[in-house]
XYZ file of C-alpha atoms in Angstrom:
550
model
C -5.985 -1.529 -8.329
C -3.435 -4.198 -7.489
C -3.912 -6.221 -4.329
C -0.763 -5.658 -2.222
C 0.177 -6.489 1.445
C -0.765 -2.975 2.702
C -4.283 -2.920 1.275
C -7.424 -3.663 3.340
C -8.235 -6.515 1.040
C -5.088 -8.442 2.072
C -4.934 -7.716 5.785
C -6.262 -9.939 8.598
C -4.966 -12.893 10.596
C -6.099 -16.371 11.385
C -7.794 -19.047 9.267
C -10.536 -18.532 6.801
C -11.024 -17.026 3.361
C -9.557 -13.710 2.533
C -13.029 -12.061 2.473
C -13.669 -13.354 5.908
C -10.276 -12.132 7.342
C -10.741 -8.812 5.754
C -14.140 -8.317 7.039
C -13.251 -9.468 10.507
C -10.513 -6.764 10.543
C -12.874 -4.114 9.258
C -15.519 -4.969 11.895
C -12.889 -4.500 14.507
C -12.227 -1.009 13.077
C -15.891 -0.305 13.044
C -16.298 -1.389 16.578
C -13.569 1.018 17.654
C -15.206 3.858 15.755
C -18.544 3.217 17.299
C -17.003 3.169 20.848
C -15.049 6.333 20.042
C -18.318 8.113 19.027
C -19.844 7.001 22.283
C -17.128 8.783 24.127
C -16.379 11.817 22.027
C -19.484 12.254 19.861
C -19.626 11.736 16.154
C -18.747 15.319 15.356
C -15.502 15.215 17.145
C -12.518 15.738 14.765
C -10.908 12.356 15.721
C -14.245 10.656 15.069
C -14.768 12.082 11.669
C -11.162 11.249 10.550
C -11.737 7.693 11.766
C -15.048 7.471 10.030
C -13.330 8.370 6.718
C -10.705 5.719 7.169
C -13.205 2.998 7.970
C -15.350 4.100 4.989
C -12.364 4.023 2.623
C -11.184 0.572 3.759
C -14.753 -0.905 3.266
C -15.031 0.539 -0.217
C -11.793 -1.148 -1.104
C -13.029 -4.422 0.368
C -16.282 -4.076 -1.596
C -14.184 -3.728 -4.847
C -12.543 -7.001 -4.297
C -15.233 -9.230 -2.657
C -18.735 -7.850 -3.537
C -21.361 -9.224 -3.608
C -21.528 -10.782 -0.158
C -23.959 -11.056 2.745
C -23.216 -10.719 6.405
C -25.655 -12.642 8.703
C -26.478 -11.561 12.155
C -26.952 -13.286 15.437
C -27.185 -11.636 18.820
C -23.421 -12.165 19.472
C -21.900 -13.052 16.161
C -21.652 -11.976 12.548
C -21.142 -14.661 9.798
C -19.931 -14.594 6.149
C -21.490 -17.789 4.820
C -20.162 -20.569 7.235
C -17.294 -18.323 8.656
C -17.630 -16.330 11.835
C -16.104 -12.910 11.341
C -17.309 -11.316 14.709
C -17.342 -13.424 17.931
C -17.675 -12.536 21.685
C -14.582 -12.813 23.787
C -13.540 -16.462 24.501
C -13.202 -15.757 28.244
C -15.597 -13.021 29.092
C -15.319 -11.303 32.418
C -18.128 -9.563 34.230
C -17.120 -6.311 32.551
C -16.917 -7.645 29.063
C -20.331 -9.379 29.414
C -21.768 -5.983 30.263
C -20.046 -4.466 27.103
C -21.627 -7.185 24.835
C -24.863 -5.239 24.575
C -22.924 -2.396 23.093
C -21.283 -4.584 20.462
C -22.228 -4.427 16.807
C -23.769 -7.891 16.450
C -26.169 -7.131 19.289
C -27.057 -3.702 18.013
C -27.951 -5.134 14.647
C -29.818 -8.185 15.979
C -31.712 -6.052 18.539
C -33.216 -3.877 15.938
C -34.380 -6.760 13.862
C -31.635 -6.968 11.221
C -30.853 -10.466 10.339
C -28.526 -9.938 7.288
C -26.748 -7.094 5.364
C -26.275 -7.842 1.602
C -23.710 -5.746 -0.134
C -23.820 -5.730 -3.881
C -21.367 -4.184 -6.368
C -23.767 -1.249 -6.602
C -23.286 -0.343 -2.937
C -22.272 3.284 -2.694
C -20.164 5.289 -0.284
C -23.515 6.939 0.863
C -24.931 3.457 1.702
C -21.984 2.520 3.808
C -21.819 6.029 5.451
C -25.378 5.770 6.386
C -24.756 2.399 8.052
C -21.842 3.986 10.069
C -23.941 6.868 10.969
C -26.932 4.801 12.166
C -24.758 2.597 14.321
C -23.063 5.696 15.822
C -26.518 7.118 16.604
C -28.117 3.992 18.284
C -25.010 2.711 20.164
C -25.030 5.277 22.927
C -28.453 4.458 24.215
C -30.423 1.526 25.691
C -33.533 3.738 25.702
C -32.993 5.488 22.282
C -35.906 6.651 20.297
C -34.301 5.501 17.051
C -33.692 2.102 15.423
C -31.329 0.987 12.733
C -34.095 -0.221 10.254
C -35.836 3.119 10.400
C -32.646 5.112 10.070
C -31.483 3.011 7.055
C -34.919 3.205 5.500
C -35.015 6.963 5.584
C -31.824 7.322 3.503
C -33.156 5.251 0.622
C -30.270 2.828 0.223
C -29.015 2.000 -3.325
C -26.977 -1.157 -3.265
C -27.179 -2.246 0.361
C -30.068 -4.667 1.177
C -31.243 -4.929 4.852
C -33.049 -8.201 5.612
C -35.117 -7.955 8.760
C -36.859 -10.489 10.947
C -40.368 -11.410 9.508
C -43.287 -10.010 11.232
C -45.547 -12.475 12.804
C -49.298 -11.886 12.720
C -51.216 -12.779 15.793
C -53.610 -15.607 15.356
C -55.992 -17.718 17.305
C -56.132 -21.420 16.833
C -58.080 -22.267 13.739
C -58.590 -18.573 12.978
C -55.879 -18.002 10.243
C -55.166 -14.481 9.277
C -58.761 -13.621 9.326
C -58.700 -13.948 13.156
C -55.972 -11.187 13.277
C -58.258 -8.767 11.526
C -61.671 -9.756 12.760
C -62.438 -6.084 13.480
C -62.313 -5.240 9.780
C -65.748 -4.734 8.029
C -66.259 -7.246 5.122
C -67.752 -5.588 2.144
C -71.093 -6.912 1.049
C -70.679 -6.004 -2.673
C -67.879 -6.875 -4.964
C -66.154 -4.633 -7.455
C -64.529 -4.761 -10.833
C -60.752 -5.249 -10.089
C -59.536 -3.942 -13.462
C -61.711 -0.834 -12.954
C -60.521 -0.306 -9.486
C -56.846 -0.692 -10.718
C -57.345 1.901 -13.445
C -58.771 4.331 -10.902
C -55.787 3.859 -8.595
C -53.283 4.000 -11.464
C -54.694 7.397 -12.726
C -53.889 9.022 -9.438
C -50.670 7.143 -8.670
C -48.121 9.686 -9.806
C -50.023 12.609 -8.073
C -50.330 10.711 -4.861
C -46.911 9.552 -4.741
C -45.544 13.050 -5.285
C -47.876 14.431 -2.664
C -46.807 11.754 -0.112
C -43.168 12.372 -0.899
C -43.589 16.108 -0.532
C -45.386 15.601 2.825
C -42.622 13.390 4.022
C -39.910 15.774 3.115
C -41.765 18.653 4.907
C -42.070 16.469 8.018
C -38.472 15.268 7.928
C -37.163 18.925 7.517
C -38.268 19.727 11.057
C -37.120 17.413 13.827
C -40.005 15.820 15.597
C -38.700 16.917 18.782
C -39.621 20.517 17.950
C -43.335 19.559 17.650
C -43.791 17.486 20.774
C -44.562 20.475 23.136
C -47.405 21.650 20.988
C -48.794 18.129 20.647
C -48.581 17.470 24.462
C -50.319 20.739 25.336
C -52.977 20.142 22.694
C -53.817 16.669 23.855
C -53.764 17.567 27.491
C -56.125 20.399 26.896
C -58.550 17.938 25.334
C -58.193 15.191 27.880
C -56.172 15.940 31.065
C -57.259 12.571 32.646
C -54.788 10.344 34.567
C -54.701 7.888 31.792
C -53.444 10.599 29.404
C -50.897 11.752 31.897
C -49.667 8.201 32.378
C -49.435 7.558 28.606
C -47.608 10.730 27.817
C -45.506 10.330 30.924
C -44.067 6.971 30.023
C -43.303 8.158 26.449
C -41.618 11.369 27.500
C -39.601 9.620 30.248
C -38.241 7.240 27.502
C -37.446 10.105 25.208
C -35.757 12.039 28.119
C -33.608 8.974 29.028
C -32.555 8.440 25.388
C -31.638 12.074 25.030
C -29.515 12.112 28.129
C -27.795 8.787 27.094
C -26.909 10.447 23.756
C -25.708 13.593 25.521
C -28.199 15.758 23.542
C -28.792 18.257 26.367
C -31.062 20.717 24.494
C -33.300 17.766 23.371
C -33.212 16.518 26.948
C -34.321 19.933 28.179
C -37.340 19.957 25.889
C -38.296 16.399 26.917
C -38.090 17.422 30.593
C -40.044 20.611 29.919
C -42.758 18.626 28.235
C -42.734 16.018 31.026
C -43.158 18.670 33.642
C -46.016 20.181 31.634
C -47.824 16.845 31.799
C -46.939 16.010 35.443
C -45.789 19.288 37.156
C -45.489 17.679 40.672
C -43.856 14.514 39.305
C -46.122 12.316 41.328
C -47.206 10.005 38.614
C -43.864 9.781 36.641
C -41.316 9.759 39.376
C -41.107 5.965 39.527
C -40.766 5.571 35.699
C -38.114 8.325 35.647
C -36.020 6.665 38.358
C -36.336 3.286 36.607
C -35.136 4.628 33.225
C -32.261 6.555 34.647
C -31.157 3.337 36.501
C -30.591 1.770 33.113
C -28.494 4.472 31.647
C -24.857 3.974 30.934
C -23.444 6.478 33.363
C -19.922 5.736 32.338
C -20.519 6.588 28.654
C -22.208 9.901 29.655
C -19.439 10.792 32.006
C -16.747 10.015 29.285
C -18.467 12.255 26.793
C -18.868 15.097 29.386
C -15.288 14.839 30.404
C -14.280 15.704 26.846
C -16.931 18.261 26.428
C -16.586 22.047 26.276
C -17.935 24.207 29.243
C -21.263 24.935 27.406
C -22.476 21.358 27.107
C -21.318 20.630 30.693
C -23.236 23.569 31.952
C -26.375 22.438 30.199
C -25.978 18.972 31.635
C -25.620 20.175 35.161
C -28.621 22.608 34.852
C -30.726 19.682 33.623
C -29.538 17.422 36.493
C -30.495 20.032 38.951
C -33.990 20.308 37.381
C -34.342 16.511 37.416
C -33.539 16.241 41.076
C -33.154 12.910 42.804
C -33.410 10.600 39.610
C -30.199 12.261 38.436
C -28.292 11.511 41.607
C -26.622 8.241 40.500
C -25.731 9.889 37.130
C -24.038 12.755 38.889
C -22.078 10.442 41.075
C -20.960 8.388 37.982
C -19.827 11.737 36.376
C -17.867 12.632 39.560
C -16.346 9.215 39.602
C -14.837 9.314 36.176
C -14.161 13.069 35.703
C -10.509 13.987 35.128
C -10.925 17.659 34.726
C -11.040 19.984 37.774
C -13.843 22.052 36.319
C -16.039 19.051 35.734
C -15.399 17.677 39.184
C -16.186 21.050 40.758
C -19.429 21.326 38.906
C -20.496 17.790 39.802
C -19.801 18.385 43.554
C -21.655 21.608 43.455
C -24.747 19.984 41.801
C -24.702 17.050 44.314
C -24.346 19.492 47.118
C -27.407 21.323 45.958
C -29.532 18.213 45.309
C -28.619 16.544 48.672
C -28.485 19.621 50.870
C -31.698 18.625 52.758
C -31.125 14.870 52.623
C -27.366 14.212 52.783
C -28.163 10.502 53.686
C -28.931 10.023 49.942
C -25.210 9.847 49.474
C -24.767 7.226 52.252
C -24.665 4.076 49.993
C -21.897 5.601 47.759
C -19.548 5.842 50.746
C -19.299 1.920 50.413
C -17.931 2.370 46.891
C -14.728 0.212 46.594
C -13.045 3.107 44.634
C -11.249 5.363 47.148
C -11.511 8.398 44.950
C -15.206 8.120 44.645
C -15.498 7.853 48.443
C -13.190 10.914 48.832
C -15.321 12.927 46.407
C -18.452 12.085 48.248
C -16.890 13.027 51.504
C -15.915 16.399 49.874
C -19.699 16.888 49.013
C -20.701 16.188 52.461
C -18.261 18.665 53.727
C -19.824 21.317 51.349
C -23.275 20.436 52.776
C -22.143 20.437 56.400
C -24.492 20.473 59.471
C -25.372 17.688 61.900
C -26.681 15.462 59.199
C -23.217 14.534 57.856
C -21.619 13.372 61.163
C -23.247 9.863 61.200
C -22.249 9.337 57.502
C -18.702 10.346 58.176
C -18.487 8.085 61.228
C -18.982 5.046 58.867
C -15.641 5.738 57.043
C -13.564 7.436 59.839
C -11.448 4.260 59.721
C -11.331 3.959 55.977
C -8.215 2.005 54.784
C -7.104 4.745 52.475
C -5.428 7.696 54.220
C -6.595 10.149 51.534
C -10.105 9.532 52.409
C -9.409 9.839 56.201
C -7.758 13.257 55.504
C -10.908 14.306 53.588
C -13.036 13.222 56.577
C -11.079 15.583 58.740
C -11.721 18.535 56.552
C -15.358 17.630 56.138
C -15.782 17.549 59.886
C -14.869 21.142 59.919
C -18.390 21.933 58.700
C -20.019 19.788 61.471
C -21.134 21.063 64.927
C -18.199 21.088 67.407
C -19.914 18.879 70.019
C -20.711 16.242 67.435
C -17.396 16.124 65.481
C -15.073 15.862 68.622
C -15.353 12.066 69.209
C -14.575 11.389 65.391
C -11.582 13.817 65.490
C -10.250 12.070 68.596
C -10.701 8.604 66.900
C -8.730 9.883 63.926
C -5.647 10.613 66.272
C -5.106 6.827 66.129
C -4.417 6.887 62.327
C -1.022 5.623 61.158
C -0.884 8.576 58.620
C 0.879 11.494 60.041
C -0.956 13.979 57.893
C -4.396 12.792 59.154
C -3.176 13.136 62.763
C -1.772 16.666 62.111
C -5.044 17.786 60.451
C -7.228 16.343 63.177
C -5.016 18.068 65.884
C -5.351 21.362 64.044
C -9.106 21.098 64.213
C -9.021 19.916 67.803
C -6.901 22.901 68.728
C -10.007 25.016 68.179
C -11.941 23.119 70.942
C -11.815 24.262 74.463
C -12.781 20.856 75.885
C -11.164 18.931 78.631
C -11.644 15.793 76.583
C -9.127 16.920 74.055
C -6.346 16.962 76.666
C -7.304 13.703 78.139
C -7.302 12.119 74.723
C -3.705 13.464 73.972
C -2.438 12.245 77.343
C -3.896 8.836 76.728
C -2.106 8.566 73.336
C 1.238 9.980 74.319
C 1.483 7.697 77.365
C 0.235 4.590 75.443
C 2.527 1.550 75.157
C 2.747 1.839 71.393
C 3.481 5.508 71.288
C 7.253 4.884 70.514
C 6.198 2.730 67.470
C 4.383 5.518 65.806
C 5.813 7.609 62.973
C 8.084 10.600 64.046
C 5.732 13.186 62.494
C 2.781 11.844 64.403
C 4.762 11.763 67.678
C 5.968 15.275 67.297
C 2.452 16.549 66.473
C 0.924 14.740 69.474
C 3.479 15.958 71.966
C 3.403 19.581 70.605
C -0.463 19.619 70.795
C -0.247 18.162 74.316
C 1.864 21.115 75.555
C -0.423 23.701 73.721
C -3.656 22.100 75.069
C -2.961 21.082 78.619
C -0.409 23.542 79.880
C 1.275 22.778 83.190
C -0.797 19.635 83.749
C 1.366 17.992 81.004
C 4.681 18.784 82.849
C 5.118 15.322 84.373
C 4.496 13.629 80.981
C 6.812 15.968 79.212
C 9.470 15.529 81.804
C 9.271 11.754 81.480
C 9.588 11.977 77.631
C 12.579 14.371 77.983
C 14.503 12.101 80.348
C 13.368 8.738 78.945
C 16.387 6.379 78.648
C 18.406 8.064 81.296
C 22.282 7.781 80.718
C 21.466 5.727 77.586
C 19.193 8.300 76.044
C 19.555 8.890 72.339
C 18.268 11.546 69.928
C 14.587 11.028 69.345
C 11.889 13.057 67.759
C 9.549 12.988 70.864
C 12.313 14.110 73.145
C 13.010 17.171 71.052
C 9.325 17.854 70.902
C 9.027 17.561 74.632
C 11.823 20.056 75.128
C 10.219 22.463 72.749
C 6.793 22.037 74.477
C 8.254 22.904 77.809
C 9.883 26.060 76.392
C 6.629 26.986 74.711
C 4.645 26.584 77.972
C 7.223 29.049 79.408
C 6.122 28.917 83.119
C 8.804 28.944 85.849
C 8.057 25.198 86.504
C 8.420 24.391 82.823
C 11.654 26.389 82.307
C 13.105 24.751 85.544
C 12.681 21.392 83.788
C 14.533 22.551 80.766
C 17.372 23.953 82.847
C 17.695 20.666 84.619
C 17.872 18.984 81.287
C 20.856 21.236 80.279
C 22.950 19.561 83.019
C 21.848 16.106 82.298
C 24.602 13.453 81.832
C 23.076 12.144 78.638
C 24.193 14.172 75.553
C 20.833 13.645 73.755
C 18.900 15.311 76.668
C 21.217 18.240 76.783
C 21.201 18.880 72.949
C 17.370 18.747 72.912
C 17.109 21.389 75.634
C 19.741 23.573 73.973
C 18.030 23.344 70.596
C 14.622 24.258 72.232
C 16.078 27.385 73.933
C 17.902 28.397 70.714
C 14.729 28.203 68.781
C 13.015 30.408 71.373
C 15.833 32.884 71.176
C 15.628 32.993 67.313
C 11.770 33.461 67.514
C 12.185 36.334 69.981
């Protein structure tokens, strides 16, 4: 094969040898593939297609540059004395968090210090490396590690160098100190005779061991946990056993959730509940593990998932209870599909129905859409417990949140919600004012009329948006009746001879016609003969509208 400008073996930018440039470009492709599997899952069609491209490119690089060794540090990968992967030069707080999901860290974390690729490296070897990285990258609490995954596939031409094991030793004790619990034989043996005895059974024992390993590997270990747990608990149901199993099962559960393996997570939770039915001894560990999960990665995967996996996740979250709260909020924050948001809000409503204050700290989230979604959940819960929480954000800077507060207050007791609705009348957003007025219209409370009079007669009333002025004046006429006539008359005639067309003037005339009492209609008739054209036109329009309505 000739080396041309389009081949992977000739791509790459910057200084360095061709091999370093090509590997740097390939590891960038690998990083994109790994992050893609984290979002969509390795079985997604776009991920499988990307895997094939990455694999083909590396096999071509192998053909030009093998053998070579890639050395690992926590943040970098090196080809001899050339860095082929480095962290960002100016890392922000977000990129620093992402470093622990980068390939150098994943390799170094699991003990890999070098990857040596020989000319005998096969597609299966490279594919196993890709699959192992995709499997471990989605979890900080995974039950798998790269070394074990690569050992199980029996690599052909890829050598994995791991960090050396350090034997514990006491000063002056040497290796013997690390194994001082081993019994020292008193009699010696003939080494050659012993070797012949071992050699005679070598083939049989190796085959037996290999068969046993194949049988064990054919059935996932996750399918055998339930029987193991129940068997051990029947033998020793002591608190120590509960604690030991509890910590192991909590770790397994967290890893399964991070990998979005919902069936596996369900089995882990069932085993955990069998060990600690009330959750008294494992609640703290469960909350701690779930606090370390990458909620954004889980949410991204769920947002792309079909209804089946989504339903299994929410069923699991409801079974988990409070430890799943932050994860559910994270899913709600990033969800782009209506179905996923609806399911998340329903699950949160169920979990927090008795304790809505659990959602309180999320009302301080800087993202307006997260706060709006939490407000929606509070509205679904309803009752007196949500009023104090909604009071915290009644003056939220984003109008969309304030509108949601109005709708959520519809599920609160009338007496408790009224002060917040009145406060929302001061909003600069006309839609918020109109929504609050609609809800206040249901109240037969004299405080509503007083609040409207106060705002219509305020010095800054004329500066408010026309939509808000019309809504307030209309509500004043509907709420207070004839007691509002002096204020409506003043609004109608404001400006005298120099009166101009204004939204509040037209609204005042319409309010007088709507009140319809003799005193109110007299004020309208007087306006018909006013010298200012704006006053006359407002009264004529109001009467015309009444005629059309009749």
